XYZ file of C-alpha atoms in Angstrom:
785
model
C -62.449 -27.691 -60.746
C -63.791 -25.409 -63.442
C -66.384 -22.640 -63.249
C -70.016 -23.533 -63.879
C -70.761 -22.699 -67.548
C -73.614 -20.377 -68.416
C -76.113 -20.965 -71.192
C -75.062 -18.391 -73.753
C -77.757 -16.883 -75.957
C -77.671 -13.979 -78.385
C -79.761 -12.027 -75.889
C -77.248 -12.641 -73.100
C -74.363 -11.499 -75.303
C -76.299 -8.380 -76.299
C -76.940 -7.580 -72.634
C -73.183 -7.681 -72.099
C -72.356 -5.751 -75.300
C -70.292 -8.690 -76.548
C -70.307 -9.439 -80.264
C -70.353 -12.922 -81.746
C -66.763 -12.528 -82.917
C -65.676 -11.409 -79.450
C -67.438 -14.373 -77.891
C -65.466 -16.677 -80.189
C -62.285 -15.100 -78.838
C -63.479 -15.710 -75.276
C -64.048 -19.392 -76.072
C -60.564 -19.623 -77.565
C -58.939 -17.923 -74.553
C -60.691 -20.154 -72.017
C -60.935 -23.370 -74.041
C -64.456 -23.805 -72.679
C -67.804 -22.066 -72.168
C -67.502 -19.201 -69.677
C -69.408 -18.889 -66.426
C -71.758 -15.954 -65.971
C -69.166 -14.217 -63.794
C -66.500 -14.740 -66.442
C -68.777 -13.369 -69.141
C -69.368 -10.297 -67.007
C -65.635 -9.876 -66.426
C -64.917 -10.016 -70.151
C -67.786 -7.629 -70.787
C -66.312 -4.855 -68.664
C -62.633 -5.456 -69.435
C -63.310 -5.566 -73.183
C -65.577 -2.544 -73.072
C -64.459 0.557 -74.918
C -64.090 2.326 -71.582
C -61.518 -0.152 -70.240
C -59.800 -1.624 -73.303
C -59.671 1.373 -75.708
C -60.247 -1.193 -78.407
C -61.178 1.383 -81.070
C -58.698 4.087 -80.123
C -55.476 2.396 -79.071
C -54.127 2.016 -82.607
C -54.311 5.808 -82.958
C -53.132 6.668 -79.437
C -49.803 4.989 -80.185
C -48.899 7.983 -82.352
C -48.893 10.386 -79.417
C -45.525 11.658 -78.130
C -45.109 10.421 -74.552
C -41.487 10.970 -73.542
C -39.219 13.787 -72.421
C -36.448 14.335 -69.904
C -39.069 15.302 -67.327
C -41.473 12.392 -67.835
C -41.122 9.866 -65.015
C -44.258 7.851 -65.847
C -46.158 8.019 -69.096
C -49.422 6.393 -70.217
C -50.348 3.018 -68.738
C -50.486 3.808 -65.022
C -53.125 5.452 -62.868
C -51.627 8.885 -63.602
C -48.736 10.401 -65.509
C -45.817 11.783 -63.518
C -43.232 14.461 -64.294
C -40.141 15.597 -62.404
C -40.529 19.173 -61.121
C -37.203 19.510 -59.295
C -35.967 19.559 -55.689
C -36.822 15.870 -55.362
C -40.510 16.472 -56.118
C -42.632 14.929 -58.832
C -46.107 15.868 -60.023
C -48.831 13.308 -60.808
C -51.720 14.491 -62.972
C -54.450 13.166 -65.229
C -57.837 13.996 -66.734
C -60.752 11.575 -67.088
C -64.380 11.673 -68.165
C -67.600 10.796 -66.364
C -69.936 11.755 -69.179
C -72.531 9.015 -69.335
C -73.113 8.791 -65.557
C -73.488 12.586 -65.388
C -76.309 12.491 -67.916
C -78.186 9.756 -66.084
C -77.615 11.105 -62.539
C -75.875 14.519 -62.747
C -75.006 15.004 -59.074
C -73.571 11.562 -58.347
C -72.140 11.182 -61.840
C -70.078 14.348 -61.479
C -69.236 13.782 -57.816
C -67.861 10.290 -58.413
C -65.954 11.592 -61.432
C -64.066 13.871 -59.053
C -63.612 11.033 -56.573
C -62.249 8.698 -59.244
C -59.654 11.110 -60.570
C -58.493 11.924 -57.027
C -57.923 8.213 -56.331
C -55.886 7.951 -59.518
C -53.574 10.580 -58.038
C -53.131 9.334 -54.487
C -52.809 5.734 -55.657
C -49.406 6.895 -56.910
C -48.629 8.145 -53.344
C -49.188 11.742 -54.464
C -51.189 14.043 -52.202
C -53.833 15.803 -54.344
C -53.011 19.491 -54.699
C -55.721 20.763 -57.064
C -58.609 19.807 -59.330
C -60.108 21.476 -62.399
C -62.974 20.566 -64.690
C -63.972 20.944 -68.320
C -67.753 20.956 -68.725
C -70.051 20.921 -71.766
C -73.822 21.389 -71.633
C -76.718 21.976 -73.965
C -78.124 25.521 -74.288
C -79.746 26.991 -71.186
C -81.612 29.766 -72.993
C -83.306 30.332 -76.313
C -81.316 32.548 -78.618
C -82.324 34.673 -81.565
C -81.163 33.631 -84.996
C -80.949 35.478 -88.263
C -83.623 33.816 -90.446
C -82.555 31.724 -93.428
C -78.893 31.729 -92.384
C -77.251 28.293 -92.066
C -75.893 27.319 -88.648
C -73.783 24.408 -87.531
C -75.403 21.004 -87.416
C -77.087 19.453 -84.388
C -80.163 21.626 -84.448
C -80.905 25.275 -83.895
C -80.851 26.541 -80.330
C -83.643 28.964 -81.192
C -85.873 25.938 -81.653
C -84.996 24.273 -78.354
C -88.048 23.059 -76.463
C -88.972 24.139 -72.955
C -88.627 20.538 -71.783
C -85.084 20.334 -73.129
C -84.206 23.675 -71.543
C -85.415 22.360 -68.194
C -83.361 19.204 -68.680
C -80.228 21.182 -69.536
C -80.707 23.408 -66.489
C -81.149 20.363 -64.282
C -78.000 18.710 -65.629
C -75.923 21.886 -65.223
C -77.069 22.471 -61.660
C -76.646 18.818 -60.701
C -73.171 18.503 -62.182
C -71.857 21.684 -60.561
C -73.369 20.716 -57.211
C -71.806 17.257 -57.440
C -68.343 18.613 -58.244
C -68.578 21.153 -55.435
C -69.898 18.715 -52.854
C -67.211 16.114 -53.427
C -64.211 18.408 -53.817
C -65.170 20.697 -50.935
C -65.789 17.830 -48.516
C -62.607 16.049 -49.558
C -60.603 19.235 -49.070
C -58.958 19.946 -52.424
C -59.049 23.350 -54.149
C -60.834 23.650 -57.473
C -58.980 26.091 -59.722
C -61.747 26.403 -62.292
C -61.358 25.168 -65.835
C -63.806 25.840 -68.637
C -67.524 25.581 -69.336
C -69.118 25.795 -72.768
C -72.606 25.384 -74.218
C -73.647 23.945 -77.591
C -76.854 22.238 -78.781
C -75.061 18.926 -79.409
C -74.471 18.451 -75.673
C -78.159 18.486 -74.741
C -78.273 14.705 -74.776
C -74.607 14.162 -74.021
C -73.133 16.498 -71.394
C -69.392 16.184 -70.898
C -67.847 16.139 -67.435
C -64.059 15.932 -67.671
C -62.278 16.043 -64.294
C -58.580 16.919 -63.923
C -56.489 16.393 -60.792
C -52.881 17.061 -59.863
C -50.839 16.009 -56.848
C -47.306 16.029 -55.455
C -45.109 13.078 -54.522
C -41.454 12.692 -53.652
C -39.603 11.383 -56.694
C -38.240 8.387 -54.751
C -41.582 7.485 -53.121
C -43.806 6.768 -56.152
C -46.015 3.678 -55.963
C -47.267 1.636 -58.902
C -50.238 -0.652 -59.568
C -48.126 -3.776 -59.846
C -48.492 -7.044 -57.946
C -45.405 -9.068 -57.019
C -44.181 -11.611 -54.500
C -45.737 -15.066 -54.643
C -47.977 -15.720 -51.613
C -48.066 -12.042 -50.696
C -51.513 -11.112 -49.331
C -53.998 -9.127 -51.394
C -55.782 -6.672 -49.115
C -59.088 -4.928 -49.747
C -59.300 -1.503 -48.071
C -61.860 1.285 -47.910
C -65.623 1.286 -48.232
C -67.843 -1.782 -48.367
C -69.027 -3.200 -51.690
C -72.583 -2.642 -52.839
C -74.592 -3.071 -55.991
C -74.047 0.479 -57.301
C -72.120 0.920 -60.525
C -72.563 -2.627 -61.811
C -71.781 -2.558 -65.534
C -70.874 1.125 -65.336
C -67.943 0.596 -67.709
C -70.183 -1.176 -70.203
C -72.789 1.581 -69.990
C -70.056 4.154 -70.694
C -69.202 2.272 -73.884
C -72.493 2.473 -75.735
C -74.879 5.053 -77.142
C -77.834 6.336 -75.188
C -81.207 5.221 -76.480
C -84.775 5.391 -75.265
C -84.836 4.299 -71.642
C -81.176 5.057 -70.929
C -82.188 7.165 -67.938
C -83.436 3.962 -66.347
C -79.792 2.951 -65.910
C -79.508 4.919 -62.683
C -78.366 1.774 -60.792
C -75.267 1.826 -63.036
C -74.210 5.176 -61.521
C -71.971 4.984 -58.473
C -72.710 6.783 -55.219
C -69.826 8.703 -53.676
C -68.828 9.545 -50.103
C -66.131 12.262 -50.063
C -65.613 12.013 -46.304
C -64.842 8.321 -46.711
C -62.422 9.178 -49.519
C -60.602 11.690 -47.311
C -60.092 8.936 -44.728
C -58.974 6.566 -47.494
C -56.448 9.128 -48.737
C -54.840 9.571 -45.327
C -54.837 5.857 -44.573
C -53.315 4.909 -47.945
C -50.567 7.538 -47.733
C -49.747 6.432 -44.201
C -49.704 2.760 -45.188
C -47.391 3.445 -48.113
C -44.949 5.161 -45.756
C -44.505 1.936 -43.759
C -42.805 0.103 -46.616
C -45.229 -2.786 -46.185
C -47.141 -2.004 -49.386
C -45.836 -3.651 -52.568
C -48.419 -2.343 -55.047
C -51.733 -0.531 -54.960
C -54.565 0.070 -57.401
C -57.802 2.039 -57.307
C -60.968 0.028 -57.782
C -62.336 2.329 -60.473
C -64.082 1.256 -63.641
C -64.822 -2.485 -63.382
C -63.940 -2.468 -59.672
C -62.361 -5.649 -58.324
C -62.120 -7.044 -61.826
C -59.881 -4.375 -63.330
C -57.740 -3.864 -60.227
C -57.209 -7.605 -59.851
C -56.293 -8.529 -63.418
C -54.349 -5.335 -64.187
C -52.154 -5.547 -61.078
C -51.382 -9.146 -61.891
C -50.732 -8.458 -65.568
C -48.297 -5.616 -64.822
C -46.347 -7.858 -62.474
C -46.439 -10.993 -64.609
C -48.205 -12.853 -61.801
C -51.763 -13.813 -60.905
C -54.239 -13.074 -58.147
C -56.557 -15.525 -56.432
C -59.494 -13.781 -54.760
C -61.879 -15.214 -52.169
C -65.041 -13.136 -52.351
C -66.294 -14.520 -49.022
C -63.907 -12.060 -47.399
C -65.030 -8.962 -49.333
C -66.742 -6.436 -47.019
C -70.328 -6.029 -48.251
C -73.002 -3.488 -47.410
C -75.791 -5.510 -49.050
C -76.884 -9.070 -48.445
C -76.734 -12.070 -50.754
C -74.450 -10.444 -53.315
C -73.328 -12.829 -56.044
C -69.799 -13.229 -57.366
C -70.950 -11.536 -60.569
C -72.185 -8.501 -58.639
C -69.109 -8.205 -56.444
C -66.661 -8.471 -59.337
C -68.504 -5.874 -61.430
C -69.529 -3.473 -58.677
C -68.071 0.022 -59.017
C -68.778 1.090 -55.451
C -66.571 4.061 -54.650
C -63.743 4.736 -52.199
C -62.110 1.287 -52.445
C -58.526 0.204 -53.086
C -56.793 -3.121 -53.644
C -53.240 -3.444 -52.419
C -50.566 -6.101 -52.178
C -48.572 -6.187 -48.944
C -45.421 -7.969 -47.848
C -46.260 -11.294 -46.269
C -45.968 -11.069 -42.502
C -46.629 -7.311 -42.372
C -50.387 -7.478 -42.783
C -51.052 -6.312 -39.244
C -49.272 -3.015 -39.886
C -51.771 -2.331 -42.667
C -54.739 -3.415 -40.553
C -53.725 -1.154 -37.672
C -53.568 1.908 -39.901
C -56.925 1.352 -41.568
C -58.568 0.515 -38.239
C -57.286 3.822 -36.867
C -58.968 5.639 -39.767
C -62.204 3.669 -39.340
C -61.951 1.778 -42.636
C -62.297 -1.864 -43.616
C -59.089 -3.736 -44.352
C -59.187 -7.452 -44.945
C -57.214 -10.073 -46.820
C -59.238 -11.161 -49.845
C -56.634 -13.132 -51.745
C -53.021 -13.967 -52.495
C -50.518 -13.477 -55.271
C -50.037 -16.662 -57.281
C -47.367 -17.639 -59.781
C -49.700 -18.476 -62.638
C -50.710 -15.263 -64.450
C -54.457 -15.746 -64.016
C -57.357 -14.121 -62.234
C -58.996 -16.799 -60.096
C -62.192 -15.991 -58.193
C -63.673 -18.173 -55.429
C -67.061 -17.735 -53.734
C -68.680 -20.073 -51.207
C -66.070 -22.689 -52.038
C -66.902 -22.642 -55.757
C -64.562 -21.492 -58.520
C -66.476 -18.675 -60.218
C -63.800 -17.484 -62.638
C -60.394 -18.637 -63.871
C -59.134 -16.373 -66.636
C -55.670 -15.690 -68.101
C -54.766 -12.067 -67.259
C -53.394 -11.449 -70.712
C -56.694 -12.294 -72.372
C -58.322 -9.496 -70.359
C -55.598 -6.893 -70.868
C -53.019 -7.161 -73.654
C -55.112 -9.566 -75.737
C -58.327 -7.545 -75.543
C -59.756 -6.757 -78.990
C -57.962 -4.085 -80.995
C -60.075 -2.731 -83.812
C -58.772 -0.920 -86.847
C -62.074 0.817 -87.426
C -62.605 2.163 -90.932
C -61.457 5.774 -91.095
C -63.720 7.589 -93.490
C -63.729 11.220 -94.455
C -65.099 14.191 -92.615
C -66.219 17.515 -93.964
C -68.346 19.772 -91.823
C -71.695 20.520 -93.516
C -71.174 24.289 -93.530
C -70.100 26.667 -96.310
C -66.479 27.765 -96.499
C -67.461 31.358 -97.184
C -70.112 33.475 -95.446
C -73.534 33.770 -97.084
C -74.194 36.926 -99.061
C -76.556 38.345 -96.422
C -73.847 37.975 -93.750
C -71.294 39.731 -95.941
C -73.795 42.529 -96.391
C -74.239 42.784 -92.638
C -70.504 43.082 -92.132
C -70.306 45.990 -94.563
C -72.869 48.027 -92.662
C -72.008 50.404 -89.795
C -72.338 48.607 -86.460
C -72.984 49.511 -82.866
C -69.910 47.780 -81.465
C -70.832 48.672 -77.892
C -74.088 46.745 -78.251
C -72.261 43.875 -79.952
C -69.700 43.740 -77.127
C -72.370 43.722 -74.425
C -74.251 40.928 -76.141
C -71.078 38.861 -76.470
C -70.117 39.438 -72.835
C -73.541 38.184 -71.764
C -73.474 35.113 -74.034
C -73.219 31.722 -72.348
C -69.758 30.798 -73.642
C -68.164 34.124 -72.631
C -70.073 35.374 -69.587
C -68.647 35.028 -66.094
C -68.789 31.514 -64.683
C -68.761 32.928 -61.159
C -72.033 31.147 -60.347
C -70.187 27.875 -60.975
C -66.806 28.412 -59.343
C -68.087 30.276 -56.298
C -69.605 26.954 -55.253
C -66.086 25.497 -55.135
C -63.520 25.882 -52.368
C -60.540 27.399 -54.153
C -58.210 28.203 -51.252
C -58.195 25.088 -49.045
C -54.618 23.836 -48.311
C -53.425 27.483 -48.732
C -51.343 26.749 -51.836
C -53.460 28.675 -54.351
C -51.662 31.564 -56.062
C -54.120 32.021 -58.940
C -57.534 30.400 -59.023
C -60.744 30.536 -61.069
C -60.921 33.453 -63.482
C -57.185 33.479 -64.176
C -55.698 32.185 -67.419
C -54.348 29.155 -65.554
C -54.439 27.833 -62.031
C -51.181 28.384 -60.155
C -50.251 26.420 -57.017
C -47.120 26.942 -54.947
C -44.968 23.981 -53.936
C -44.406 24.612 -50.272
C -40.813 24.357 -49.142
C -39.513 25.370 -52.566
C -39.524 28.614 -54.595
C -41.436 26.844 -57.369
C -45.053 26.713 -58.446
C -47.094 24.607 -60.848
C -49.449 26.118 -63.417
C -52.253 24.184 -65.089
C -54.885 24.947 -67.723
C -57.582 23.138 -69.729
C -58.669 24.037 -73.253
C -60.728 22.677 -76.135
C -62.973 24.397 -78.666
C -65.285 21.748 -80.074
C -66.757 24.051 -82.722
C -63.287 24.408 -84.203
C -62.786 20.635 -84.069
C -66.138 20.080 -85.762
C -65.120 22.343 -88.626
C -61.606 20.901 -88.959
C -60.586 18.266 -86.377
C -56.816 18.364 -86.871
C -56.565 22.150 -86.740
C -59.040 22.311 -83.852
C -57.003 19.831 -81.790
C -53.764 21.661 -82.563
C -55.381 24.900 -81.420
C -56.533 23.221 -78.187
C -53.004 22.145 -77.272
C -51.613 25.566 -78.204
C -54.292 27.382 -76.200
C -53.773 25.331 -73.033
C -49.993 25.770 -73.300
C -50.381 29.491 -74.021
C -52.580 29.973 -70.960
C -49.916 28.330 -68.825
C -47.206 30.469 -70.428
C -49.269 33.622 -69.750
C -48.610 33.047 -66.026
C -44.858 32.858 -66.688
C -44.638 29.069 -66.312
C -42.934 26.847 -68.864
C -45.362 24.230 -70.265
C -43.733 20.810 -69.859
C -46.367 18.064 -70.232
C -49.983 17.401 -71.152
C -52.898 15.052 -70.565
C -55.922 14.624 -72.805
C -59.566 13.640 -72.561
C -60.825 12.665 -76.005
C -64.630 12.886 -76.224
C -66.141 11.646 -79.491
C -69.204 9.950 -80.928
C -69.761 6.391 -82.113
C -66.451 4.882 -83.335
C -68.326 2.401 -85.517
C -69.105 5.295 -87.852
C -66.210 5.944 -90.271
C -66.743 9.713 -90.151
C -66.301 9.684 -86.351
C -63.045 7.764 -86.670
C -61.978 10.291 -89.292
C -62.531 13.029 -86.708
C -60.695 11.041 -84.055
C -57.677 10.182 -86.207
C -57.334 13.760 -87.452
C -57.555 15.112 -83.902
C -54.767 12.749 -82.829
C -52.635 14.066 -85.694
C -53.249 17.618 -84.501
C -52.285 16.765 -80.925
C -49.148 14.987 -82.117
C -48.026 17.992 -84.139
C -48.698 20.518 -81.398
C -47.276 18.522 -78.489
C -44.070 17.795 -80.388
C -43.582 21.444 -81.315
C -44.469 22.849 -77.891
C -42.560 20.324 -75.793
C -45.600 18.945 -73.993
C -45.647 15.116 -74.263
C -48.856 13.308 -73.343
C -48.405 11.475 -70.031
C -51.831 9.825 -69.986
C -55.495 10.607 -70.244
C -58.814 9.138 -71.213
C -60.900 8.300 -74.268
C -64.681 8.637 -74.086
C -66.518 7.312 -77.129
C -70.158 6.614 -77.941
C -71.196 10.093 -76.840
C -74.373 9.867 -78.895
C -78.059 9.926 -78.085
C -80.596 8.497 -80.524
C -77.983 8.581 -83.266
C -76.953 12.205 -82.784
C -73.383 12.662 -81.611
C -71.468 15.459 -79.966
C -68.963 17.667 -81.725
C -65.496 16.077 -81.583
C -64.224 17.417 -78.262
C -60.583 16.782 -77.386
C -59.887 18.545 -74.089
C -56.237 19.206 -73.344
C -54.727 19.788 -69.915
C -51.236 21.304 -69.807
C -48.998 21.569 -66.748
C -46.140 24.036 -66.475
C -43.367 24.812 -64.016
C -42.736 28.286 -62.623
C -39.248 28.458 -61.122
C -40.041 31.480 -58.936
C -43.600 31.747 -57.630
C -43.140 35.478 -56.938
C -42.912 36.006 -60.713
C -46.385 34.609 -61.451
C -48.149 36.977 -63.868
C -51.853 37.786 -63.268
C -54.385 38.066 -66.098
C -56.118 41.291 -64.986
C -54.889 44.825 -65.612
C -53.225 45.971 -62.392
C -53.105 49.769 -62.384
C -53.841 52.844 -64.518
C -51.254 54.331 -66.811
C -49.787 51.037 -68.011
C -49.116 50.409 -71.694
C -51.271 47.769 -73.424
C -49.600 45.638 -76.087
C -51.086 43.099 -78.485
C -48.957 40.179 -79.695
C -50.266 38.133 -82.602
C -49.300 36.235 -85.708
C -49.033 38.828 -88.459
C -50.339 36.774 -91.390
C -53.785 35.181 -91.463
C -54.542 33.500 -94.796
C -58.229 33.401 -95.616
C -58.987 35.281 -92.382
C -62.654 35.743 -93.275
C -63.121 31.974 -93.307
C -61.507 31.720 -89.871
C -63.825 34.429 -88.568
C -66.815 32.207 -89.297
C -65.978 29.940 -86.346
C -65.929 32.786 -83.813
C -68.393 33.604 -81.059
C -69.160 36.860 -82.893
C -70.276 34.914 -85.958
C -72.413 32.563 -83.863
C -73.934 35.001 -81.370
C -74.119 38.271 -83.324
C -74.464 37.139 -86.917
C -76.328 33.911 -86.096
C -74.232 31.921 -88.537
C -71.194 29.656 -88.665
C -69.034 29.026 -91.709
C -65.486 28.410 -92.786
C -62.632 26.970 -90.765
C -60.975 27.379 -87.372
C -58.575 30.304 -86.938
C -55.195 29.993 -88.565
C -52.337 28.684 -86.420
C -48.686 28.492 -87.360
C -47.267 26.051 -84.817
C -43.756 27.517 -84.944
C -45.253 30.893 -84.058
C -47.070 29.294 -81.117
C -43.779 27.842 -79.857
C -41.996 31.182 -80.263
C -44.819 33.043 -78.513
C -44.677 30.575 -75.631
C -40.930 31.096 -75.176
C -41.327 34.871 -75.429
C -43.978 34.957 -72.701
C -41.896 32.857 -70.318
C -38.733 34.889 -70.896
C -40.554 38.211 -70.430
C -42.145 36.999 -67.204
C -38.798 35.791 -65.916
C -37.484 39.349 -66.396
C -40.594 40.788 -64.660
C -41.515 42.825 -67.738
C -45.287 42.221 -67.595
C -47.842 43.551 -65.139
C -50.528 41.323 -66.675
C -50.886 38.849 -69.507
C -54.008 37.178 -70.885
C -54.919 34.994 -73.813
C -57.248 36.413 -76.456
C -59.801 33.651 -76.495
C -63.516 33.473 -77.202
C -64.865 36.833 -78.328
C -61.574 38.255 -79.550
C -59.744 41.455 -78.668
C -62.588 43.578 -77.288
C -63.777 40.816 -74.986
C -60.203 40.240 -73.761
C -59.781 43.957 -73.044
C -63.053 44.080 -71.127
C -62.353 40.986 -69.041
C -58.827 42.228 -68.220
C -60.369 45.501 -66.982
C -62.950 43.835 -64.737
C -60.678 42.333 -62.072
C -59.397 45.615 -60.613
C -61.931 47.932 -62.301
C -59.179 49.567 -64.334
C -60.236 51.734 -67.272
C -59.116 51.194 -70.872
C -58.149 53.775 -73.475
C -57.209 51.998 -76.695
C -56.693 54.336 -79.611
C -54.417 52.829 -82.216
C -55.711 49.443 -83.348
C -54.515 48.819 -86.882
C -57.447 47.691 -88.961
C -55.545 45.745 -91.584
C -58.296 43.206 -92.119
C -61.619 44.009 -93.679
C -64.319 44.060 -92.383
C -63.289 45.994 -89.253
C -65.287 43.762 -86.883
C -62.723 41.044 -87.559
C -60.000 43.131 -85.912
C -62.194 43.599 -82.871
C -63.728 40.141 -82.455
C -61.590 37.637 -84.375
C -60.201 34.750 -82.318
C -56.779 33.239 -82.665
C -53.396 32.573 -81.036
C -52.802 36.040 -79.580
C -52.100 37.575 -76.181
C -52.761 40.909 -74.504
C -50.170 42.367 -72.145
C -49.983 45.370 -69.837
C -46.683 46.746 -68.611
C -44.875 49.727 -67.183
C -44.432 52.132 -70.134
C -40.710 52.155 -69.392
C -40.540 48.463 -70.308
C -42.181 48.766 -73.740
C -38.939 49.051 -75.702
C -37.375 46.105 -73.891
C -40.470 43.979 -74.483
C -40.568 44.902 -78.173
C -36.896 44.004 -78.593
C -37.553 40.638 -76.989
C -40.577 40.092 -79.242
C -38.488 40.914 -82.297
C -35.902 38.307 -81.294
C -38.656 35.698 -81.130
C -40.302 36.816 -84.376
C -43.512 37.993 -82.681
C -45.534 40.795 -84.270
C -46.830 43.407 -81.853
C -48.926 46.540 -81.547
C -48.794 49.138 -78.804
C -52.520 49.828 -78.784
C -53.110 52.106 -75.810
C -53.095 52.430 -72.044
C -55.002 51.466 -68.965
C -57.002 54.565 -68.090
C -56.732 56.738 -64.999
C -60.487 57.091 -65.184
C -61.505 53.695 -63.813
C -64.945 53.957 -65.448
C -63.696 54.597 -68.981
C -63.727 51.926 -71.678
C -62.860 53.646 -74.927
C -61.807 51.896 -78.121
C -60.773 53.672 -81.295
C -58.380 53.518 -84.174
C -56.393 55.944 -86.270
C -58.056 56.034 -89.631
C -58.105 58.338 -92.617
C -58.502 61.207 -92.436
C -58.998 61.322 -88.635
C -59.449 59.190 -85.539
C -62.653 57.182 -85.304
C -64.190 56.053 -82.015
C -65.618 52.520 -82.079
C -66.657 51.927 -78.467
C -67.161 54.528 -75.766
C -68.731 53.212 -72.559
C -67.787 52.360 -68.989
C -66.143 49.336 -67.425
C -68.981 49.052 -64.912
C -71.602 49.013 -67.674
C -69.838 46.176 -69.460
C -69.275 44.368 -66.185
C -73.020 44.274 -65.541
C -73.575 42.477 -68.848
C -70.844 39.945 -68.124
C -70.929 39.231 -64.410
C -74.454 38.001 -63.731
C -75.677 36.663 -67.065
C -75.362 32.965 -66.222
C -76.942 33.321 -62.811
C -79.741 35.504 -64.182
C -80.524 33.006 -66.910
C -80.812 30.160 -64.420
C -82.775 32.125 -61.851
C -85.103 33.756 -64.381
C -85.896 30.356 -65.816
C -86.537 28.967 -62.335
C -88.800 31.944 -61.546
C -90.753 31.421 -64.748
C -91.245 27.780 -63.796
C -92.644 28.819 -60.421
C -95.111 31.331 -61.869
C -96.056 29.350 -64.956
């Protein structure tokens, strides 16, 4: 018996995003014409989303091993050993395309999918974070006749596009909150940024982390001939069909009509599925288990078989369905949520059924493990598919896409009118307020206050801190985690931008006192068929390789999201890096906010910045205040980043810091202001060395630097430690006894000059409600228009 062949036309292949050359490979693998179900199976398994056919040749360069890595890339999640018999499973994935088409469900099911990746490994989810990118949500003023980055000018954004961006932002945040809060996992924040290039391609990257006993890890591997294959969880519907294919192509006119391709999530069902799966795995009756994620039954079936060197025979008559008259094609390609496929020991099926019945979930035998390494699919007594596993997995196409060249279309040096601006006296207080209110720097409280951050009572540091910190109950340890990625830097110079992303995420973790030990990545790029996009991608991989090797953070897994383009216009290259660190003593976790008045404030930075003016052109000050972007990303010496990381961890271990924060977007003045906000502690900085000209660069330049507060009695000890690690430092002032004071000056010739003299509360007003005000003001204008 062979499957019924389909009449293959160019139109049918185009509908399945299968090229003529790929179809020839399908014919060779099968030795015959495929059935419609088989064509659909190849379509999703050979999609960019599932096969990584354009990226895998470059991903092989990533470092993936260390003494702590238990499981690297290739499984549902990476796993590291964290001591005391515990291991940590973590991963980041994208749900970009679905979140554009249906923001709420796209984002919600992105959270649900990454959580299943964690508990499929038998790890109980401990925390989630997210990295979000949206188009502008307000019109901004620009300096006329000054070149900006590509992808349009946000001053020219239409009202319709503003409304669309607002709708996407609100839908995505609501979806993340609804799913995570109902499931019962704390969201520790992450990062949110706005650029014009994301108007048609928002990015929703979801990170999750969980704990598992080192000797109780489960894998997505089928074994044991004649063992039963059991379907558990929610019923199968028609939602999500061809979701993986949709995520592997550009958006064009009419893409929003693909709403049926977006899955619909049920977080309460997923909570039941979590508890049932963990309980079932404790019985010893489960041999292997796999999430039905992208490509649903298809990917879980063929991948479990391929990993075990066996096959699976599935009888779709037994699949629980919530819709009538579903075809084999629809059931195999459905991406309905909250479903798992597991292999159990023969004779112990009833133990599994009893557990899932107790939790009110479907559990039914839908197949068996067979010796021949094939995926065989039966429906109504007919053979619908009979495919060698290897042709779907290891033998999927691998493209060596042409790698062209990439040079950002911006000048290396600032235009003459910008240089003239920088020479003029400035109102730095006004500049600081404007920066604090800008969308990339302002408080994201409106976003994270929708999330439950304290559920499970493990949270030590949550949203607003440099990194999330979660205690490991029953041990003195904690885990720290942070996400980072500056796409503007990657657009200007992809390798340096990616290196900076790894260093920033690791530095944020180290600011808490934790030692960064491993990383995951979500690589968001445009159309890989364009040589310049592959140039960006390859260079970014090189940057990640260099940074991860130097900082001791191997990549344990992640995700690649390509074809982030709409009508031919792509996003900035956006590699997002998640770094996890281990804190041996949770009581030594360092906060990011100034803690009390009278503490010394120290600045630690790399002392040599070649061509610093070019690096300043990629800053938020250049974009928001000067209305222009030029040059390169900030300079980073990777050995300095490694030394700084070790210094921060050692100082925290000795309890030398009261606070520690990264100097990120907006530079030194923004970092000082944000550190003062948490406890409303004043700032009196009076000895900034202005070694770089113009002076605004010392105040607003961005780069690999940190800001520390400490007991004045510890300054000498900290400086000695910094000297041993080769870290340049400045003792720039003190936290002020006057909690309202925010005073910035420097010692110049012939006398002291005051640059900023305002209050913490005044700056806080600019920063704290800007995002919410923008959204609400826009909504009010819509009502009264």
